[in-house]
Amino acid sequence: MRLLPRSLFGRLTLILIGGLLLAQFLSTGLLLKDRVDVIRENTGIQLIQRVASLVYLLEDTEPRERARIVRAFSTPQFRATLSDSPLQQGVDAVPSNHLEMLLRQALSERTEIQVAINPIHGSRDRESSFWRQRREVSDRQNVESRPSRFRPPRSGFQASIRLSDGNWLNILRPIPEGVEQWPYRLLTYLGVLLISIILLSLLAVRWVTRPLGTLAEAAQNIGKDITYPPLNEKGPREVRNAVRAFNTMQERLRRYIEDRSRVLAAVSHDLKTPITRLRLRLALLKDDALQSRFEKDLDEMEQMVLATLDYLRGTESKEKPVQISVNALLESLQDDAQELGWEMTLTSSKTAPYTGRPLALKRCLMNLIENAVRYGEAADIRLEDSPQKLTIIIADRGKGVPEDELEGLFNPFYRREESRARETGGTGLGLGIARNIARAHGGDVTLRKGKLHGLEAVITLPR
């Protein structure tokens, strides 16, 4: 299966053209074989009719006149000789029982008959010696030689019939030259037909598979922007149905996201209002220690509410995609990290501009850098760029995490046991927010063990 093309267009093209070529080769082979068989059969029937006529004529003629009659009957396509022995069959000659049976019937079941076929692929030398035998016999009978008219045949039918006086009538009927040669005109017609069918097949396959490519492109676009214009519902019935279903799905997703945005806005407003009232009432407390504890709880609650709303709002950015210099973005984050006292190294490499939402990507990268510094002491960043995708790898220098827990780190509010303290553990939403942002760009965020130690967060962004 690995040898098959990856695209549907390639696979359909391979199947159609492969089937057409196989069918064309088989039909051409059968056609050429039938053509040779028909010509041979017709030539053999003509041979039998002419040989029978010559035999009956010779039987009714005086022996001294037979040489003249045989010479008169001989032509380049019908070579007759009289001899005291039959023609010897060449090594490649094949006895023809069918023609021999027909010739026996035409000659009233005459017993002394030999019929054979010299194949088309026979040797020229063997055929030359075969014809030389005929010339020697003719010389012995003082038959006039006509070398300009008689050329050694490459292949053909041969027959030997014993006459009533004991002599043998030897017949050689060369196969017409057209049979031995390739029918170039016929092959040209077949080639033109095959090329025309292949071109039409390519056009048909492209026409059939183009809507699938359009659907795939539209699916990628709505993954990045849910307001992407709907597709035109045109084409065959099945394509129109698929496009209509796709547009309906997009419209439902858009309404769902809009409804969720309104709910989030209402929840954000409704939660912030009581927190603000609690802060106002907290200011009236006389007990400073109690006031400090309440204020700490309110800060924690507000942080959790904001982080939760950010997590739920991760894919709803109204920011428009623009060309981003990833190197410049990472250098600005490195400056911010140094101001915060974080240890961060950047192994920069030449990368092409990336089309995305700069503020969202900055937030995604900042969350991962913060995690690397908080749990792994430092963040070491390197870039890998290719025409298909951009990869950003953020490695830390910590102790690492067991592989069976890596995917769980993306779950909301998930924190490992040693990071339960709010001061060090955060809210447990940073990785989830980073993954949501990457997936909104059509990419993803994954975790893996580092080459030497710690973890590596890998951001993959398709181009």
XYZ file of C-alpha atoms in Angstrom:
463
model
C 0.000 0.000 0.000
C 2.954 2.355 0.481
C 3.536 2.344 -3.278
C 0.112 3.878 -3.929
C -0.145 7.649 -4.392
C -1.290 9.574 -1.328
C -3.956 11.639 -3.083
C -7.339 10.378 -4.296
C -6.616 11.928 -7.697
C -3.384 9.930 -7.961
C -5.019 6.659 -6.935
C -7.981 7.022 -9.301
C -5.621 8.013 -12.107
C -3.400 4.997 -11.403
C -6.382 2.617 -11.411
C -7.924 4.038 -14.594
C -4.709 4.342 -16.598
C -3.418 0.994 -15.345
C -6.665 -0.706 -16.333
C -6.732 1.035 -19.714
C -3.121 0.115 -20.470
C -3.670 -3.506 -19.464
C -6.871 -3.757 -21.517
C -5.208 -2.047 -24.489
C -2.159 -4.321 -24.424
C -4.286 -7.453 -24.135
C -6.672 -6.391 -26.888
C -3.766 -5.369 -29.142
C -2.061 -8.714 -28.580
C -5.245 -10.640 -29.309
C -5.935 -8.479 -32.370
C -2.468 -9.062 -33.808
C -2.689 -12.792 -33.109
C -6.111 -13.057 -34.753
C -4.825 -11.030 -37.701
C -1.912 -13.401 -38.266
C -4.151 -16.446 -37.810
C -6.721 -15.171 -40.304
C -4.091 -14.358 -42.924
C -2.441 -17.719 -42.400
C -5.764 -19.512 -42.623
C -6.763 -17.696 -45.802
C -3.320 -18.257 -47.282
C -3.522 -21.952 -46.394
C -6.944 -22.358 -48.028
C -5.703 -20.653 -51.183
C -2.676 -22.943 -51.131
C -4.867 -26.053 -50.907
C -7.087 -24.947 -53.782
C -4.154 -24.095 -56.040
C -2.165 -27.219 -55.123
C -5.178 -29.447 -55.816
C -5.684 -27.799 -59.223
C -2.001 -28.219 -60.092
C -1.959 -31.885 -58.994
C -4.998 -32.763 -61.105
C -3.523 -30.905 -64.078
C -0.173 -32.706 -63.796
C -1.870 -36.096 -63.501
C -3.653 -35.441 -66.809
C -0.476 -34.250 -68.554
C 2.316 -36.179 -70.237
C 5.478 -36.445 -68.084
C 7.562 -34.441 -70.575
C 5.151 -31.537 -70.342
C 4.990 -31.407 -66.552
C 8.160 -29.337 -66.083
C 6.771 -26.630 -68.388
C 3.441 -26.572 -66.543
C 5.156 -26.380 -63.145
C 7.324 -23.512 -64.425
C 4.239 -21.706 -65.680
C 2.461 -22.100 -62.357
C 5.427 -20.887 -60.295
C 5.309 -17.288 -59.064
C 7.073 -15.447 -56.242
C 4.063 -16.254 -54.050
C 3.614 -19.854 -55.226
C 6.828 -21.787 -55.785
C 6.441 -25.274 -57.304
C 9.080 -27.856 -58.221
C 9.194 -31.502 -59.295
C 11.631 -33.805 -57.488
C 12.258 -37.431 -56.719
C 12.032 -36.680 -52.967
C 9.829 -34.497 -50.764
C 10.982 -31.253 -49.226
C 12.832 -31.709 -45.978
C 11.242 -29.881 -43.086
C 13.434 -27.366 -41.253
C 14.160 -27.574 -37.557
C 11.568 -24.897 -36.805
C 8.937 -26.243 -39.187
C 5.692 -27.339 -37.561
C 3.476 -30.034 -39.137
C 0.016 -28.720 -39.994
C -2.473 -31.536 -39.457
C -5.427 -29.295 -40.232
C -4.142 -28.181 -43.638
C -2.955 -31.713 -44.413
C -6.439 -33.046 -43.694
C -8.014 -30.414 -45.985
C -5.493 -31.189 -48.707
C -6.178 -34.945 -48.435
C -9.880 -34.253 -48.812
C -9.238 -32.094 -51.871
C -7.001 -34.785 -53.434
C -9.328 -37.727 -52.745
C -7.518 -38.964 -49.626
C -4.119 -39.236 -51.335
C -1.789 -40.943 -48.849
C 1.594 -39.463 -49.738
C 1.136 -35.893 -48.515
C 3.308 -33.780 -46.199
C 2.279 -30.317 -45.041
C 4.273 -28.102 -42.645
C 4.557 -24.465 -41.596
C 7.828 -22.511 -41.396
C 7.312 -20.019 -38.537
C 7.747 -16.305 -38.985
C 10.678 -16.208 -36.556
C 12.610 -18.869 -38.546
C 16.299 -18.451 -39.370
C 17.267 -16.801 -42.657
C 20.184 -19.179 -43.100
C 17.968 -22.246 -42.694
C 15.431 -20.836 -45.108
C 18.134 -19.967 -47.611
C 19.421 -23.531 -47.579
C 15.841 -24.722 -47.861
C 15.307 -22.637 -50.995
C 18.742 -23.699 -52.298
C 17.450 -27.308 -52.240
C 14.573 -26.286 -54.493
C 16.986 -24.563 -56.927
C 19.201 -27.686 -57.175
C 16.186 -29.868 -57.961
C 15.102 -27.429 -60.663
C 18.556 -27.483 -62.213
C 18.494 -31.292 -62.377
C 15.213 -31.105 -64.258
C 16.557 -28.400 -66.575
C 13.970 -25.979 -65.313
C 14.724 -22.392 -66.257
C 15.979 -20.437 -63.257
C 14.516 -17.069 -62.544
C 16.532 -15.669 -59.630
C 15.151 -12.189 -60.020
C 11.638 -13.446 -59.329
C 12.432 -16.012 -56.604
C 13.860 -14.750 -53.325
C 14.351 -17.048 -50.340
C 11.282 -16.645 -48.115
C 11.568 -15.886 -44.418
C 8.553 -18.056 -43.586
C 5.590 -19.771 -45.149
C 3.682 -23.020 -45.882
C 5.296 -26.015 -47.533
C 3.631 -29.085 -49.003
C 4.883 -32.209 -50.776
C 2.484 -34.478 -52.769
C 3.535 -37.696 -54.427
C 2.243 -38.057 -57.983
C 1.178 -41.273 -59.631
C 4.536 -41.665 -61.456
C 6.475 -41.573 -58.147
C 7.767 -37.990 -58.448
C 7.051 -35.415 -55.777
C 5.385 -32.077 -56.332
C 6.915 -29.672 -53.821
C 5.098 -26.433 -53.038
C 6.342 -23.446 -51.059
C 3.910 -20.607 -50.288
C 5.659 -17.724 -48.485
C 3.627 -15.787 -45.973
C 2.930 -12.275 -47.331
C 5.391 -9.658 -46.127
C 2.633 -7.709 -44.425
C 2.109 -10.530 -41.941
C 5.731 -10.510 -40.801
C 5.834 -6.732 -40.387
C 4.222 -4.742 -37.610
C 0.945 -3.098 -38.681
C 2.212 0.395 -37.920
C -0.907 2.170 -39.139
C -3.134 0.037 -36.924
C -0.800 0.523 -33.947
C -0.802 4.280 -34.587
C -4.606 4.336 -34.490
C -4.592 2.345 -31.246
C -1.953 4.662 -29.737
C -3.948 7.795 -30.600
C -7.063 6.178 -29.129
C -5.208 5.235 -25.941
C -3.748 8.731 -25.464
C -7.160 10.315 -26.036
C -8.773 8.025 -23.454
C -5.994 8.750 -20.925
C -6.383 12.526 -21.346
C -10.158 12.298 -20.988
C -9.725 10.092 -17.905
C -7.365 12.623 -16.302
C -9.827 15.435 -16.955
C -12.720 13.356 -15.593
C -10.816 12.372 -12.442
C -9.743 15.976 -11.831
C -13.311 17.157 -12.310
C -14.651 14.542 -9.892
C -12.022 15.039 -7.159
C -11.852 18.848 -7.255
C -14.875 19.319 -4.917
C -13.151 17.132 -2.301
C -10.129 19.427 -2.372
C -12.414 22.432 -2.020
C -14.134 20.826 0.983
C -10.781 20.042 2.615
C -9.582 23.624 2.125
C -12.837 25.002 3.514
C -12.581 22.704 6.559
C -9.101 24.038 7.314
C -10.260 27.613 6.874
C -13.237 27.363 9.229
C -10.915 25.731 11.774
C -9.066 29.046 11.791
C -12.018 31.383 11.169
C -15.565 30.232 11.804
C -16.894 33.211 9.789
C -15.271 31.931 6.595
C -17.722 32.409 3.674
C -19.862 29.329 2.906
C -19.194 27.267 -0.203
C -21.203 27.573 -3.400
C -23.650 24.693 -3.714
C -23.008 23.604 -7.286
C -21.931 20.502 -9.176
C -23.396 16.978 -9.266
C -26.173 16.025 -6.855
C -23.874 14.156 -4.459
C -21.438 17.079 -4.369
C -24.240 19.582 -3.774
C -25.559 17.453 -0.903
C -22.106 17.245 0.678
C -21.526 21.003 0.310
C -24.989 21.761 1.720
C -24.318 19.538 4.729
C -20.939 21.202 5.217
C -22.448 24.693 5.108
C -25.152 23.617 7.573
C -22.518 22.270 9.944
C -20.549 25.512 9.697
C -23.649 27.591 10.423
C -24.512 25.480 13.481
C -20.960 25.766 14.799
C -21.004 29.518 14.275
C -24.305 29.903 16.174
C -23.037 27.654 18.957
C -19.856 29.694 19.377
C -21.792 32.967 19.297
C -24.219 31.665 21.928
C -21.328 30.506 24.087
C -19.658 33.908 23.741
C -22.800 35.629 24.989
C -23.026 33.203 27.911
C -19.367 33.774 28.764
C -19.846 37.543 28.662
C -22.845 37.257 30.986
C -21.001 34.897 33.370
C -17.976 37.186 33.405
C -20.141 40.170 34.282
C -22.183 38.289 36.876
C -19.091 36.901 38.634
C -17.096 40.109 38.660
C -19.924 42.084 40.220
C -20.176 40.094 43.508
C -16.387 39.912 43.765
C -16.231 43.698 43.488
C -18.932 44.044 46.208
C -16.997 41.682 48.465
C -13.866 43.779 48.038
C -15.803 46.924 49.029
C -17.189 45.212 52.122
C -13.760 43.799 52.913
C -12.450 47.335 53.251
C -14.866 47.901 56.187
C -13.351 45.083 58.277
C -11.434 46.234 61.352
C -9.435 43.006 61.786
C -6.309 43.338 59.613
C -5.398 39.645 59.814
C -8.901 38.555 58.816
C -8.970 41.178 56.088
C -5.685 39.818 54.672
C -6.996 36.254 54.569
C -10.247 37.326 52.873
C -8.356 39.411 50.322
C -6.115 36.455 49.508
C -9.148 34.232 48.924
C -10.797 36.864 46.724
C -7.616 37.260 44.638
C -7.466 33.502 44.192
C -11.138 33.343 43.232
C -10.782 36.163 40.732
C -7.688 34.531 39.225
C -9.543 31.249 38.818
C -12.565 32.946 37.237
C -10.424 34.878 34.767
C -8.325 31.814 33.912
C -11.459 29.719 33.371
C -13.007 32.327 31.112
C -9.731 32.619 29.179
C -9.642 28.851 28.751
C -13.222 28.738 27.457
C -12.548 31.751 25.238
C -9.318 30.318 23.836
C -10.583 29.778 20.260
C -12.752 32.884 19.945
C -10.199 35.557 19.201
C -11.456 38.369 16.982
C -7.878 39.141 16.032
C -7.174 39.072 12.293
C -4.334 36.889 10.963
C -1.259 38.815 9.796
C 2.313 38.033 8.748
C 4.398 37.407 11.870
C 8.166 37.315 12.275
C 8.465 34.415 14.709
C 12.090 35.262 15.541
C 11.135 38.834 16.464
C 8.199 37.578 18.567
C 10.437 35.191 20.524
C 13.094 37.877 21.032
C 10.467 40.180 22.547
C 9.361 37.360 24.853
C 13.001 36.819 25.837
C 13.255 40.481 26.842
C 10.068 40.146 28.927
C 11.427 37.002 30.584
C 14.674 38.751 31.519
C 12.724 41.585 33.136
C 10.853 39.005 35.220
C 14.120 37.348 36.235
C 13.433 34.163 34.226
C 16.210 32.172 32.587
C 15.440 31.751 28.888
C 17.697 30.884 25.942
C 16.778 31.179 22.271
C 18.496 29.239 19.499
C 17.314 31.307 16.571
C 17.316 30.111 12.976
C 16.157 31.660 9.767
C 12.408 31.163 9.424
C 9.897 32.424 6.904
C 7.108 34.715 8.134
C 4.098 32.898 9.565
C 0.480 33.982 9.046
C -1.347 33.964 12.370
C -2.767 35.993 15.259
C 0.206 37.619 16.992
C -1.381 38.346 20.404
C -2.844 34.831 20.658
C 0.468 33.210 19.681
C 2.329 35.420 22.145
C 0.012 34.258 24.883
C 0.420 30.609 23.860
C 4.220 30.888 23.912
C 4.225 32.845 27.169
C 2.158 30.188 28.929
C 4.564 27.446 27.845
C 7.644 29.499 28.760
C 6.167 30.256 32.171
C 5.483 26.568 32.769
C 9.049 25.662 31.741
C 10.544 28.263 34.114
C 8.161 27.447 36.976
C 8.597 23.662 36.914
C 11.905 23.228 35.065
C 14.052 26.172 36.174
C 14.604 27.525 32.634
C 13.213 27.601 29.107
C 15.421 26.657 26.133
C 13.758 27.448 22.801
C 14.701 26.300 19.301
C 12.974 26.546 15.915
C 12.518 24.068 13.072
C 11.072 25.391 9.813
C 9.977 23.682 6.600
C 7.651 24.528 3.690
C 4.904 22.406 5.317
C 5.050 23.461 8.972
C 6.733 25.595 11.624
C 7.835 23.844 14.823
C 8.728 25.640 18.061
C 10.274 23.501 20.808
C 10.364 24.791 24.403
C 12.486 22.571 26.647
C 12.938 22.835 30.405
C 15.627 21.508 32.740
C 13.422 19.848 35.312
C 13.081 16.271 36.480
C 10.472 15.400 33.875
C 7.088 13.687 34.096
C 6.198 10.019 33.492
C 4.953 9.453 29.962
C 1.575 8.138 31.096
C 0.864 11.527 32.730
C 1.886 13.781 29.848
C -1.529 13.986 28.165
C -3.262 14.521 31.512
C -1.340 17.771 32.003
C -3.592 19.374 29.381
C -6.763 18.657 31.367
C -8.351 21.703 33.056
C -7.249 22.249 36.693
C -4.956 19.216 36.566
C -1.893 19.651 38.788
C 0.546 17.011 39.916
C 0.655 16.181 43.625
C 3.925 18.021 44.251
C 2.443 21.219 42.734
C -0.760 21.490 44.769
C 0.273 24.713 46.423
C -1.362 27.636 44.678
C 1.821 29.711 44.906
C 3.746 27.224 42.780
C 1.081 25.228 40.968
C -0.974 27.924 39.219
C -4.528 27.216 38.113
C -3.754 24.236 35.869
C -5.145 25.918 32.748
C -2.028 27.286 31.045
C -1.273 24.224 28.924
C -4.921 23.846 27.894
C -5.090 27.494 26.802
C -1.857 27.105 24.805
C -3.201 23.995 23.058
C -6.517 25.715 22.241
C -4.670 28.622 20.634
C -2.418 26.306 18.605
C -5.382 24.247 17.437
C -7.222 27.430 16.459
C -4.315 27.990 14.056
C -4.698 24.459 12.668
C -1.755 23.107 14.687
C -1.272 21.477 18.073
C 0.802 21.419 21.270
C 2.254 18.139 22.524
C 4.584 17.143 25.365
C 7.463 14.688 25.165
C 10.504 13.687 27.187
C 13.569 15.825 26.642
C 16.674 14.484 24.928
C 18.713 14.698 28.160
C 16.273 15.631 30.924
C 13.017 17.445 31.627
C 10.150 17.958 29.174
C 9.782 19.476 25.751
C 6.621 21.330 24.687
C 6.343 21.084 20.890
C 4.195 23.644 19.051
C 3.380 22.580 15.486
C 1.875 25.214 13.205
C 1.026 24.287 9.582
C 1.875 26.767 6.876
